[in-house]
Amino acid sequence: MSTRVTAGIKAKGSCGSRNVFFGVAPQKGLCVTAAGTVVHGKLERGKGVVKGMRSFKEIPHTGRNGWLNLLKFWRENRFQQLHKHMERTFNMLGPIYREKLGTLSSVNIMLPSDVSELFKSEGLHPRRMTLQPWATHREIRNHSKGIFLKNGEEWRADRLQLNKEVMMSAAVKRFLPLLDEVAKDFCRMLQTRMEKEGRGEEGKCVLTIDPSPDLFRFALEASCHVLYGERIGLFSSSPSLESQKFIWAVERMLTTTPPLLYLPPRLLLRMGAPLWTQHATAWDHIFSHGEDPEGVPALKGQLSLDLIKANITELMAGGVDTTAVPLQFALFELGRNPEVQESVRQQVRASWAQAGGDPQKALQGAPLLKGTIKEVLRLYPVGITVQRYPVRDIVLQNYHIPAGTLVQACIYPMGRSEKVFEDPLHFDPSRWSREEGQRAEAAGFRSLAFGFGARQCVGRRIAENEMQLLLMHILLSFHLSVPSSEDLNTTVTFILQPETPPRITFSKL
């Protein structure tokens, strides 16, 4: 068995001293970045390699007893602040550490160079952490599993088919006008509300609201229009109760997922635990919205009706909060950074004028829109980790990682690290345009909000374009500001979101 080795850089002549990047004791005897191979458990000497790797057990850790760690997490409410816990732990232990919580053990990393090595070892059928409570629900209800919960050749076959339907350029060209229509209607709805409720000095229309309920309705309306080819009328004055229940069910499902990851779901099922009952009931309601798979034009292909239903349910459940919440953060950051807002608006106006109503051309001519989404997801990633199980032994930070180990790339700490980004807390969409000229191998592993490679988010193209189109039409119609520019406190349910949704002031241009 043979793999590449990537090690960290140390100060010249600093073998055994403090690490330049993290200020912690480095790997003994390793002085330069080097590549080598793991052969029969030994490190082959490569250029610049001074001594062999360290063992898996020597990786810094947060405590060996997973159940005591889990108890501490519950007592200290760390699940809701897991992103901050990871950030603090990296600051204390360095760029790699082990953690065991209940039945779940992982190695956590945050440097792009290490993430690059991890993804090189993902194999033909990449695996990420199985969300066992979701899988258990499918099994006990006799539902087919979508690609999110599959692995191996079965996953690959379904994924290749889905890629044609929602990821390829032909698919994007097909659904962009649908998303554009919903985005325009959202702005019309906001304009109508502003005329009815808005107040401002000198007769100006100004509306200050918490836009999160409207953004959730937008995300659900857009998803339904793309996946079902139908509008469900969520921008009317009285949205349907069923749609509101669907949004509630998704939020309940996401909230109950994290604590269930560290406990055996079937044991909780036999005990009749309220947590499991809430989780399963939420999924039952979500599945009830996918009962008509034949009405789904976006996923025909060669998939069976059961698989269409399973995947459409996962796409619907994963396509509401995961776009609505980043849009909250985007409006907030644009509102408290007026110069950035104006530079994006000017580019959008010019591009829209030249596009002749073609949404694809309009987006292509406004790279700052894409940079805005990437910058929002750098600071506020929807999912705070990306996971893989390497198919062969690898070496990270000069530690041996056995094949089959759960390794998590922690993207919230990465996005806010001075070791990875210059001035990381500054909101700067233009940084991504500048980075396109960088050719460093690990440069592409600094933006991982949608995952990477064959197992990246299957709804990525829908989500990216959905968010960009809405921001485009909002910036063409409204000026954004915020009553308070204080940093937002964030919390983790299953996704990262603001503890309190920010209020946004919309002013008619």
Short mmCIF file of C-alpha atoms in Angstrom, two decimals:
data_model
loop_
_atom_site.label_atom_id
_atom_site.label_comp_id
_atom_site.label_asym_id
_atom_site.label_seq_id
_atom_site.Cartn_x
_atom_site.Cartn_y
_atom_site.Cartn_z
CA MET A 1 0.00 0.00 0.00
CA SER A 2 1.46 3.32 -1.07
CA THR A 3 0.37 6.94 -0.52
CA ARG A 4 1.72 10.45 -0.74
CA VAL A 5 2.85 12.25 2.40
CA THR A 6 2.42 15.94 3.04
CA ALA A 7 3.91 17.54 6.13
CA GLY A 8 3.79 21.02 7.60
CA ILE A 9 6.51 23.69 7.34
CA LYS A 10 8.65 24.57 10.32
CA ALA A 11 10.96 27.46 10.93
CA LYS A 12 14.50 27.00 9.75
CA GLY A 13 16.52 25.10 12.30
CA SER A 14 13.44 24.61 14.47
CA CYS A 15 13.27 20.82 14.80
CA GLY A 16 11.65 20.29 18.18
CA SER A 17 10.63 23.96 18.52
CA ARG A 18 7.26 25.66 18.15
CA ASN A 19 5.30 25.46 14.92
CA VAL A 20 5.40 28.65 12.86
CA PHE A 21 1.74 28.41 11.89
CA PHE A 22 0.04 27.30 15.08
CA GLY A 23 2.38 27.90 17.98
CA VAL A 24 2.19 24.29 19.18
CA ALA A 25 4.78 21.54 19.54
CA PRO A 26 5.38 20.18 16.01
CA GLN A 27 6.01 16.67 14.83
CA LYS A 28 9.39 15.60 16.11
CA GLY A 29 12.16 15.77 13.56
CA LEU A 30 10.07 17.08 10.63
CA CYS A 31 11.54 20.30 9.26
CA VAL A 32 10.21 20.87 5.75
CA THR A 33 7.26 20.12 3.50
CA ALA A 34 7.90 16.76 1.93
CA ALA A 35 6.31 13.98 -0.06
CA GLY A 36 6.84 10.34 0.69
CA THR A 37 4.92 7.08 0.70
CA VAL A 38 3.48 4.75 3.27
CA VAL A 39 4.77 1.27 2.44
CA HIS A 40 3.96 -1.58 4.82
CA GLY A 41 3.41 0.92 7.61
CA LYS A 42 6.77 2.69 7.19
CA LEU A 43 7.56 6.11 5.80
CA GLU A 44 9.85 5.94 2.81
CA ARG A 45 12.46 8.66 2.89
CA GLY A 46 11.66 11.31 0.25
CA LYS A 47 13.27 14.59 -0.56
CA GLY A 48 13.56 16.63 2.63
CA VAL A 49 12.11 13.93 4.89
CA VAL A 50 14.26 13.63 8.00
CA LYS A 51 12.45 11.05 10.09
CA GLY A 52 9.43 8.79 9.95
CA MET A 53 5.82 9.56 10.70
CA ARG A 54 4.17 9.45 14.09
CA SER A 55 1.47 6.98 15.05
CA PHE A 56 -2.27 7.51 14.98
CA LYS A 57 -2.41 7.36 18.80
CA GLU A 58 -0.04 10.32 19.03
CA ILE A 59 -2.50 12.67 17.31
CA PRO A 60 -3.60 15.31 19.86
CA HIS A 61 -7.09 14.53 21.18
CA THR A 62 -9.89 16.02 23.27
CA GLY A 63 -10.30 13.02 25.57
CA ARG A 64 -10.26 9.25 25.17
CA ASN A 65 -13.66 8.44 26.71
CA GLY A 66 -16.32 9.12 24.10
CA TRP A 67 -19.22 8.89 26.54
CA LEU A 68 -17.69 11.35 28.99
CA ASN A 69 -16.97 13.67 26.07
CA LEU A 70 -20.57 13.36 24.90
CA LEU A 71 -21.88 14.09 28.40
CA LYS A 72 -19.69 17.19 28.57
CA PHE A 73 -21.01 18.32 25.18
CA TRP A 74 -24.60 18.06 26.39
CA ARG A 75 -23.92 19.75 29.71
CA GLU A 76 -22.06 22.65 28.10
CA ASN A 77 -24.42 22.96 25.12
CA ARG A 78 -21.51 22.44 22.71
CA PHE A 79 -23.62 20.93 19.94
CA GLN A 80 -25.11 24.35 19.24
CA GLN A 81 -21.60 25.87 19.27
CA LEU A 82 -19.76 23.02 17.57
CA HIS A 83 -18.18 25.37 15.03
CA LYS A 84 -16.70 27.51 17.82
CA HIS A 85 -15.57 24.39 19.70
CA MET A 86 -13.66 23.26 16.61
CA GLU A 87 -12.09 26.67 16.17
CA ARG A 88 -10.95 26.77 19.82
CA THR A 89 -9.63 23.21 19.66
CA PHE A 90 -7.52 23.88 16.57
CA ASN A 91 -6.11 26.97 18.30
CA MET A 92 -5.17 24.84 21.33
CA LEU A 93 -4.02 21.57 19.73
CA GLY A 94 -2.82 22.58 16.28
CA PRO A 95 -3.98 21.80 12.72
CA ILE A 96 -5.05 18.21 13.43
CA TYR A 97 -6.79 16.52 16.35
CA ARG A 98 -8.83 13.43 17.24
CA GLU A 99 -12.25 13.54 18.86
CA LYS A 100 -14.54 10.81 20.15
CA LEU A 101 -18.18 11.57 20.95
CA GLY A 102 -20.32 8.63 22.01
CA THR A 103 -20.03 6.05 19.23
CA LEU A 104 -18.47 8.45 16.73
CA SER A 105 -14.71 8.92 16.33
CA SER A 106 -13.05 11.28 13.86
CA VAL A 107 -9.82 12.98 12.90
CA ASN A 108 -10.36 16.71 12.29
CA ILE A 109 -8.23 18.82 9.93
CA MET A 110 -8.39 22.39 8.65
CA LEU A 111 -5.48 23.19 6.33
CA PRO A 112 -6.15 23.08 2.55
CA SER A 113 -2.96 21.09 1.95
CA ASP A 114 -4.23 18.35 4.27
CA VAL A 115 -7.68 18.44 2.68
CA SER A 116 -6.02 17.99 -0.70
CA GLU A 117 -4.26 14.85 0.53
CA LEU A 118 -7.51 13.53 2.00
CA PHE A 119 -9.43 13.90 -1.26
CA LYS A 120 -6.69 12.18 -3.23
CA SER A 121 -7.44 9.06 -1.21
CA GLU A 122 -11.24 9.06 -1.53
CA GLY A 123 -11.30 6.37 -4.23
CA LEU A 124 -13.83 5.66 -6.98
CA HIS A 125 -16.73 5.50 -4.54
CA PRO A 126 -16.15 8.32 -2.02
CA ARG A 127 -17.75 7.85 1.39
CA ARG A 128 -18.76 10.52 3.84
CA MET A 129 -20.20 10.12 7.29
CA THR A 130 -23.46 8.17 7.18
CA LEU A 131 -26.31 10.05 8.78
CA GLN A 132 -27.55 7.00 10.63
CA PRO A 133 -30.79 8.53 11.95
CA TRP A 134 -31.80 9.35 8.36
CA ALA A 135 -30.82 5.88 7.15
CA THR A 136 -32.69 4.22 10.03
CA HIS A 137 -35.84 6.16 9.18
CA ARG A 138 -35.70 4.91 5.57
CA GLU A 139 -35.18 1.34 6.73
CA ILE A 140 -38.01 1.19 9.28
CA ARG A 141 -40.43 2.94 6.87
CA ASN A 142 -39.33 0.79 3.90
CA HIS A 143 -38.40 3.86 1.87
CA SER A 144 -35.73 3.73 -0.81
CA LYS A 145 -32.57 5.66 -0.03
CA GLY A 146 -31.42 8.54 -2.21
CA ILE A 147 -27.81 9.09 -3.18
CA PHE A 148 -27.13 11.07 -0.02
CA LEU A 149 -27.41 7.85 1.99
CA LYS A 150 -25.90 5.41 -0.49
CA ASN A 151 -22.35 4.19 -1.01
CA GLY A 152 -20.42 2.01 -3.42
CA GLU A 153 -21.43 1.10 -6.95
CA GLU A 154 -25.11 1.63 -6.17
CA TRP A 155 -24.35 5.26 -5.25
CA ARG A 156 -22.20 5.79 -8.33
CA ALA A 157 -24.82 4.49 -10.78
CA ASP A 158 -27.55 6.74 -9.36
CA ARG A 159 -25.22 9.72 -9.06
CA LEU A 160 -24.14 9.57 -12.69
CA GLN A 161 -27.77 9.61 -13.73
CA LEU A 162 -28.65 12.51 -11.43
CA ASN A 163 -25.66 14.51 -12.67
CA LYS A 164 -27.27 14.57 -16.13
CA GLU A 165 -30.52 15.90 -14.70
CA VAL A 166 -29.35 18.63 -12.31
CA MET A 167 -25.59 19.22 -12.67
CA MET A 168 -24.73 19.29 -16.38
CA SER A 169 -24.76 22.52 -18.39
CA ALA A 170 -27.85 21.45 -20.37
CA ALA A 171 -29.77 20.97 -17.13
CA VAL A 172 -28.62 24.37 -15.81
CA LYS A 173 -29.78 26.05 -19.01
CA ARG A 174 -33.17 24.38 -18.57
CA PHE A 175 -33.84 25.41 -14.98
CA LEU A 176 -32.28 28.91 -14.93
CA PRO A 177 -35.37 30.61 -16.42
CA LEU A 178 -37.52 28.91 -13.77
CA LEU A 179 -35.34 30.22 -10.95
CA ASP A 180 -35.22 33.65 -12.57
CA GLU A 181 -39.01 33.79 -12.67
CA VAL A 182 -39.30 33.02 -8.95
CA ALA A 183 -36.59 35.55 -8.06
CA LYS A 184 -38.41 38.29 -9.99
CA ASP A 185 -41.68 37.41 -8.28
CA PHE A 186 -39.97 37.60 -4.88
CA CYS A 187 -38.89 41.17 -5.63
CA ARG A 188 -42.39 42.08 -6.83
CA MET A 189 -43.81 40.68 -3.60
CA LEU A 190 -41.28 42.70 -1.60
CA GLN A 191 -42.12 45.84 -3.60
CA THR A 192 -45.85 45.39 -2.93
CA ARG A 193 -45.19 44.91 0.76
CA MET A 194 -42.99 48.00 0.81
CA GLU A 195 -45.73 50.11 -0.75
CA LYS A 196 -48.23 48.89 1.85
CA GLU A 197 -46.08 48.84 4.98
CA GLY A 198 -43.01 50.89 4.16
CA ARG A 199 -42.17 54.13 5.89
CA GLY A 200 -39.40 56.60 5.28
CA GLU A 201 -38.28 60.19 5.36
CA GLU A 202 -39.38 62.56 2.59
CA GLY A 203 -41.84 60.05 1.22
CA LYS A 204 -39.22 57.41 0.41
CA CYS A 205 -40.32 53.78 0.54
CA VAL A 206 -38.30 52.00 3.22
CA LEU A 207 -39.09 48.63 4.76
CA THR A 208 -37.22 47.11 7.71
CA ILE A 209 -38.05 43.43 8.26
CA ASP A 210 -36.74 40.05 9.26
CA PRO A 211 -36.68 38.56 5.75
CA SER A 212 -36.09 34.97 6.87
CA PRO A 213 -39.73 33.75 6.53
CA ASP A 214 -39.90 35.20 3.02
CA LEU A 215 -36.54 33.65 2.11
CA PHE A 216 -37.71 30.23 3.27
CA ARG A 217 -40.81 30.59 1.10
CA PHE A 218 -38.65 31.68 -1.83
CA ALA A 219 -36.38 28.64 -1.46
CA LEU A 220 -39.32 26.23 -1.30
CA GLU A 221 -41.11 27.90 -4.23
CA ALA A 222 -37.93 27.79 -6.33
CA SER A 223 -37.22 24.14 -5.49
CA CYS A 224 -40.76 23.09 -6.38
CA HIS A 225 -40.67 25.00 -9.65
CA VAL A 226 -37.42 23.31 -10.70
CA LEU A 227 -38.15 19.80 -9.43
CA TYR A 228 -41.91 19.56 -10.06
CA GLY A 229 -42.31 22.13 -12.82
CA GLU A 230 -45.07 23.78 -10.79
CA ARG A 231 -45.57 26.96 -8.79
CA ILE A 232 -47.20 26.51 -5.38
CA GLY A 233 -48.10 30.14 -4.74
CA LEU A 234 -46.03 30.88 -1.64
CA PHE A 235 -45.83 34.59 -2.46
CA SER A 236 -49.57 35.05 -2.17
CA SER A 237 -51.02 36.93 0.79
CA SER A 238 -52.03 33.63 2.40
CA PRO A 239 -49.50 30.83 1.71
CA SER A 240 -50.83 27.31 2.11
CA LEU A 241 -50.71 25.72 5.53
CA GLU A 242 -49.18 22.58 4.02
CA SER A 243 -46.21 24.55 2.74
CA GLN A 244 -45.67 26.09 6.16
CA LYS A 245 -45.83 22.61 7.70
CA PHE A 246 -43.20 21.40 5.24
CA ILE A 247 -40.83 24.19 6.27
CA TRP A 248 -41.48 23.40 9.93
CA ALA A 249 -40.81 19.70 9.30
CA VAL A 250 -37.48 20.43 7.61
CA GLU A 251 -36.42 22.65 10.50
CA ARG A 252 -37.45 20.00 13.06
CA MET A 253 -35.61 17.29 11.12
CA LEU A 254 -32.42 19.38 11.02
CA THR A 255 -32.64 20.32 14.69
CA THR A 256 -33.06 16.74 15.89
CA THR A 257 -30.33 15.26 13.67
CA PRO A 258 -27.11 16.28 15.54
CA PRO A 259 -27.78 14.63 18.92
CA LEU A 260 -28.96 11.47 17.15
CA LEU A 261 -25.62 11.12 15.35
CA TYR A 262 -23.88 10.01 18.54
CA LEU A 263 -26.47 7.53 19.82
CA PRO A 264 -27.80 4.22 18.39
CA PRO A 265 -31.08 5.19 16.62
CA ARG A 266 -32.63 1.73 16.86
CA LEU A 267 -32.10 1.68 20.63
CA LEU A 268 -33.88 5.03 20.88
CA LEU A 269 -36.63 3.64 18.66
CA ARG A 270 -37.17 0.66 20.98
CA MET A 271 -37.17 2.99 23.99
CA GLY A 272 -39.72 5.27 22.38
CA ALA A 273 -37.43 8.24 23.00
CA PRO A 274 -39.18 11.58 22.27
CA LEU A 275 -36.14 12.80 20.35
CA TRP A 276 -36.38 9.93 17.90
CA THR A 277 -40.17 10.27 17.62
CA GLN A 278 -39.85 13.96 16.72
CA HIS A 279 -37.19 13.18 14.13
CA ALA A 280 -39.15 10.36 12.48
CA THR A 281 -42.39 12.35 12.46
CA ALA A 282 -40.64 15.25 10.73
CA TRP A 283 -39.27 12.93 8.04
CA ASP A 284 -42.70 11.34 7.58
CA HIS A 285 -44.16 14.74 6.80
CA ILE A 286 -41.31 15.59 4.42
CA PHE A 287 -41.83 12.30 2.56
CA SER A 288 -45.54 13.00 2.20
CA HIS A 289 -44.59 15.84 -0.16
CA GLY A 290 -42.86 13.45 -2.54
CA GLU A 291 -45.80 11.11 -3.06
CA ASP A 292 -46.21 12.00 -6.74
CA PRO A 293 -42.89 11.12 -8.39
CA GLU A 294 -44.50 10.99 -11.85
CA GLY A 295 -45.03 14.74 -11.57
CA VAL A 296 -41.31 15.39 -11.38
CA PRO A 297 -40.02 16.39 -14.81
CA ALA A 298 -36.51 17.12 -13.57
CA LEU A 299 -35.69 13.48 -12.70
CA LYS A 300 -36.88 11.16 -15.40
CA GLY A 301 -33.90 9.36 -16.92
CA GLN A 302 -33.45 5.70 -15.97
CA LEU A 303 -34.28 5.93 -12.27
CA SER A 304 -37.19 3.90 -10.90
CA LEU A 305 -40.16 5.76 -9.44
CA ASP A 306 -39.09 4.78 -5.91
CA LEU A 307 -35.62 6.20 -6.48
CA ILE A 308 -37.05 9.35 -8.03
CA LYS A 309 -39.18 9.83 -4.92
CA ALA A 310 -36.24 9.16 -2.59
CA ASN A 311 -33.96 11.63 -4.36
CA ILE A 312 -36.59 14.29 -4.87
CA THR A 313 -37.35 14.14 -1.14
CA GLU A 314 -33.68 14.58 -0.26
CA LEU A 315 -33.32 17.46 -2.73
CA MET A 316 -36.42 19.18 -1.38
CA ALA A 317 -35.41 18.71 2.26
CA GLY A 318 -31.88 19.83 1.52
CA GLY A 319 -32.82 22.76 -0.68
CA VAL A 320 -34.78 25.03 1.67
CA ASP A 321 -32.75 25.96 4.75
CA THR A 322 -29.47 25.47 2.91
CA THR A 323 -30.26 28.32 0.51
CA ALA A 324 -32.54 30.48 2.66
CA VAL A 325 -30.04 30.77 5.52
CA PRO A 326 -27.01 31.77 3.39
CA LEU A 327 -29.25 34.39 1.76
CA GLN A 328 -29.90 35.86 5.22
CA PHE A 329 -26.17 36.15 5.79
CA ALA A 330 -25.65 37.58 2.29
CA LEU A 331 -28.22 40.36 2.77
CA PHE A 332 -26.71 41.17 6.16
CA GLU A 333 -23.12 41.37 4.89
CA LEU A 334 -24.08 43.43 1.85
CA GLY A 335 -26.14 45.69 4.09
CA ARG A 336 -23.30 46.39 6.50
CA ASN A 337 -20.71 46.75 3.73
CA PRO A 338 -22.22 49.47 1.50
CA GLU A 339 -19.10 49.90 -0.64
CA VAL A 340 -19.04 46.20 -1.45
CA GLN A 341 -22.77 46.31 -2.14
CA GLU A 342 -22.38 49.17 -4.59
CA SER A 343 -19.48 47.53 -6.47
CA VAL A 344 -21.52 44.32 -6.90
CA ARG A 345 -24.58 46.34 -7.96
CA GLN A 346 -22.64 48.26 -10.61
CA GLN A 347 -21.33 45.04 -12.12
CA VAL A 348 -24.80 43.48 -12.01
CA ARG A 349 -26.39 46.50 -13.72
CA ALA A 350 -23.87 46.47 -16.53
CA SER A 351 -24.19 42.74 -17.05
CA TRP A 352 -28.00 42.78 -16.93
CA ALA A 353 -28.12 45.57 -19.49
CA GLN A 354 -25.95 43.58 -21.90
CA ALA A 355 -27.63 40.20 -21.33
CA GLY A 356 -30.92 41.10 -23.02
CA GLY A 357 -32.95 39.29 -20.38
CA ASP A 358 -30.89 36.08 -20.54
CA PRO A 359 -30.23 35.09 -16.89
CA GLN A 360 -27.30 32.86 -17.79
CA LYS A 361 -25.50 35.66 -19.62
CA ALA A 362 -26.32 38.06 -16.80
CA LEU A 363 -24.68 35.80 -14.23
CA GLN A 364 -21.66 35.12 -16.41
CA GLY A 365 -21.04 38.86 -16.70
CA ALA A 366 -21.20 39.44 -12.94
CA PRO A 367 -18.49 37.31 -11.28
CA LEU A 368 -18.80 39.37 -8.09
CA LEU A 369 -22.20 37.74 -7.54
CA LYS A 370 -20.57 34.31 -7.46
CA GLY A 371 -17.80 35.78 -5.30
CA THR A 372 -20.44 37.10 -2.90
CA ILE A 373 -21.92 33.63 -2.44
CA LYS A 374 -18.47 32.07 -1.99
CA GLU A 375 -17.53 34.75 0.53
CA VAL A 376 -20.75 34.25 2.49
CA LEU A 377 -20.17 30.49 2.56
CA ARG A 378 -16.54 30.99 3.60
CA LEU A 379 -17.63 32.93 6.69
CA TYR A 380 -20.90 31.08 7.28
CA PRO A 381 -20.69 27.57 5.75
CA VAL A 382 -24.03 25.78 5.77
CA GLY A 383 -22.40 22.53 6.81
CA ILE A 384 -19.36 23.04 9.02
CA THR A 385 -17.50 19.90 7.94
CA VAL A 386 -16.89 17.78 4.84
CA GLN A 387 -16.11 14.14 5.59
CA ARG A 388 -14.31 11.31 3.86
CA TYR A 389 -13.08 7.81 4.72
CA PRO A 390 -9.73 7.34 2.93
CA VAL A 391 -9.52 4.08 1.04
CA ARG A 392 -5.81 3.71 1.82
CA ASP A 393 -3.45 4.73 4.59
CA ILE A 394 -2.41 8.38 4.39
CA VAL A 395 -0.22 10.77 6.34
CA LEU A 396 -1.51 14.14 7.52
CA GLN A 397 0.70 16.56 9.46
CA ASN A 398 3.17 13.63 9.66
CA TYR A 399 0.67 11.43 11.52
CA HIS A 400 -0.35 8.03 10.18
CA ILE A 401 -4.08 7.86 9.32
CA PRO A 402 -5.28 4.29 8.72
CA ALA A 403 -7.58 3.53 5.81
CA GLY A 404 -11.25 3.69 6.79
CA THR A 405 -10.79 6.43 9.41
CA LEU A 406 -13.45 9.14 9.44
CA VAL A 407 -11.61 12.38 8.60
CA GLN A 408 -13.46 15.70 8.78
CA ALA A 409 -12.34 18.83 6.95
CA CYS A 410 -13.56 21.57 9.29
CA ILE A 411 -14.46 24.43 6.99
CA TYR A 412 -15.74 26.99 9.52
CA PRO A 413 -12.32 27.26 11.24
CA MET A 414 -10.59 27.12 7.86
CA GLY A 415 -12.63 30.02 6.49
CA ARG A 416 -11.73 32.26 9.42
CA SER A 417 -8.08 31.32 9.78
CA GLU A 418 -5.30 33.82 9.14
CA LYS A 419 -3.17 30.84 8.11
CA VAL A 420 -5.49 30.26 5.16
CA PHE A 421 -6.98 33.65 4.25
CA GLU A 422 -5.60 37.15 4.34
CA ASP A 423 -7.70 39.39 6.60
CA PRO A 424 -10.18 36.52 7.08
CA LEU A 425 -12.91 38.44 8.90
CA HIS A 426 -13.16 41.05 6.13
CA PHE A 427 -16.07 40.49 3.73
CA ASP A 428 -14.47 40.74 0.30
CA PRO A 429 -16.13 38.97 -2.68
CA SER A 430 -13.36 40.16 -4.98
CA ARG A 431 -10.82 37.91 -3.23
CA TRP A 432 -12.16 34.96 -5.24
CA SER A 433 -11.55 36.67 -8.58
CA ARG A 434 -7.98 37.33 -7.52
CA GLU A 435 -7.53 33.71 -6.47
CA GLU A 436 -8.48 32.33 -9.87
CA GLY A 437 -4.94 33.13 -11.00
CA GLN A 438 -3.41 31.04 -8.25
CA ARG A 439 -2.16 27.65 -9.39
CA ALA A 440 -1.12 26.19 -6.05
CA GLU A 441 -2.37 22.63 -5.77
CA ALA A 442 -4.24 23.22 -2.53
CA ALA A 443 -5.80 26.55 -3.60
CA GLY A 444 -8.94 24.78 -4.77
CA PHE A 445 -9.53 23.33 -1.32
CA ARG A 446 -10.27 26.66 0.36
CA SER A 447 -13.90 26.75 -0.79
CA LEU A 448 -15.65 23.55 0.23
CA ALA A 449 -19.17 24.63 1.21
CA PHE A 450 -20.64 22.33 -1.47
CA GLY A 451 -18.11 19.57 -0.91
CA PHE A 452 -15.70 18.34 -3.56
CA GLY A 453 -15.40 16.00 -6.49
CA ALA A 454 -17.77 13.20 -7.36
CA ARG A 455 -19.53 13.42 -4.00
CA GLN A 456 -20.08 17.18 -3.94
CA CYS A 457 -23.63 18.42 -3.31
CA VAL A 458 -25.85 17.18 -6.13
CA GLY A 459 -28.03 20.28 -5.82
CA ARG A 460 -25.06 22.61 -6.07
CA ARG A 461 -25.91 24.12 -9.45
CA ILE A 462 -29.51 24.76 -8.42
CA ALA A 463 -28.46 26.37 -5.12
CA GLU A 464 -25.67 28.53 -6.56
CA ASN A 465 -27.82 29.93 -9.35
CA GLU A 466 -30.88 30.30 -7.13
CA MET A 467 -28.97 32.46 -4.65
CA GLN A 468 -27.15 34.49 -7.30
CA LEU A 469 -30.33 35.26 -9.24
CA LEU A 470 -32.19 36.42 -6.15
CA LEU A 471 -29.33 38.68 -5.07
CA MET A 472 -29.09 40.03 -8.62
CA HIS A 473 -32.74 41.09 -8.74
CA ILE A 474 -32.68 42.46 -5.19
CA LEU A 475 -29.64 44.60 -6.00
CA LEU A 476 -31.29 45.85 -9.18
CA SER A 477 -34.36 46.95 -7.23
CA PHE A 478 -33.32 47.85 -3.67
CA HIS A 479 -30.60 49.38 -1.56
CA LEU A 480 -29.79 47.30 1.53
CA SER A 481 -28.82 48.51 4.98
CA VAL A 482 -28.91 47.08 8.49
CA PRO A 483 -30.15 48.63 11.75
CA SER A 484 -27.16 47.04 13.52
CA SER A 485 -23.79 46.14 12.02
CA GLU A 486 -22.69 44.09 15.04
CA ASP A 487 -21.40 40.60 14.26
CA LEU A 488 -24.11 37.96 14.21
CA ASN A 489 -24.10 35.24 16.83
CA THR A 490 -24.41 31.87 15.14
CA THR A 491 -25.59 28.44 16.19
CA VAL A 492 -25.51 24.95 14.72
CA THR A 493 -28.65 22.88 14.42
CA PHE A 494 -27.61 20.57 11.64
CA ILE A 495 -26.60 23.63 9.65
CA LEU A 496 -25.01 26.92 10.68
CA GLN A 497 -27.51 29.74 11.12
CA PRO A 498 -27.92 33.01 13.01
CA GLU A 499 -29.15 32.74 16.59
CA THR A 500 -31.49 35.62 15.77
CA PRO A 501 -32.25 36.37 12.11
CA PRO A 502 -30.86 39.79 11.13
CA ARG A 503 -33.24 42.62 10.29
CA ILE A 504 -32.66 44.15 6.88
CA THR A 505 -33.76 47.57 5.60
CA PHE A 506 -34.85 47.61 1.96
CA SER A 507 -34.99 51.01 0.25
CA LYS A 508 -36.36 51.47 -3.26
CA LEU A 509 -33.70 52.60 -5.71
#
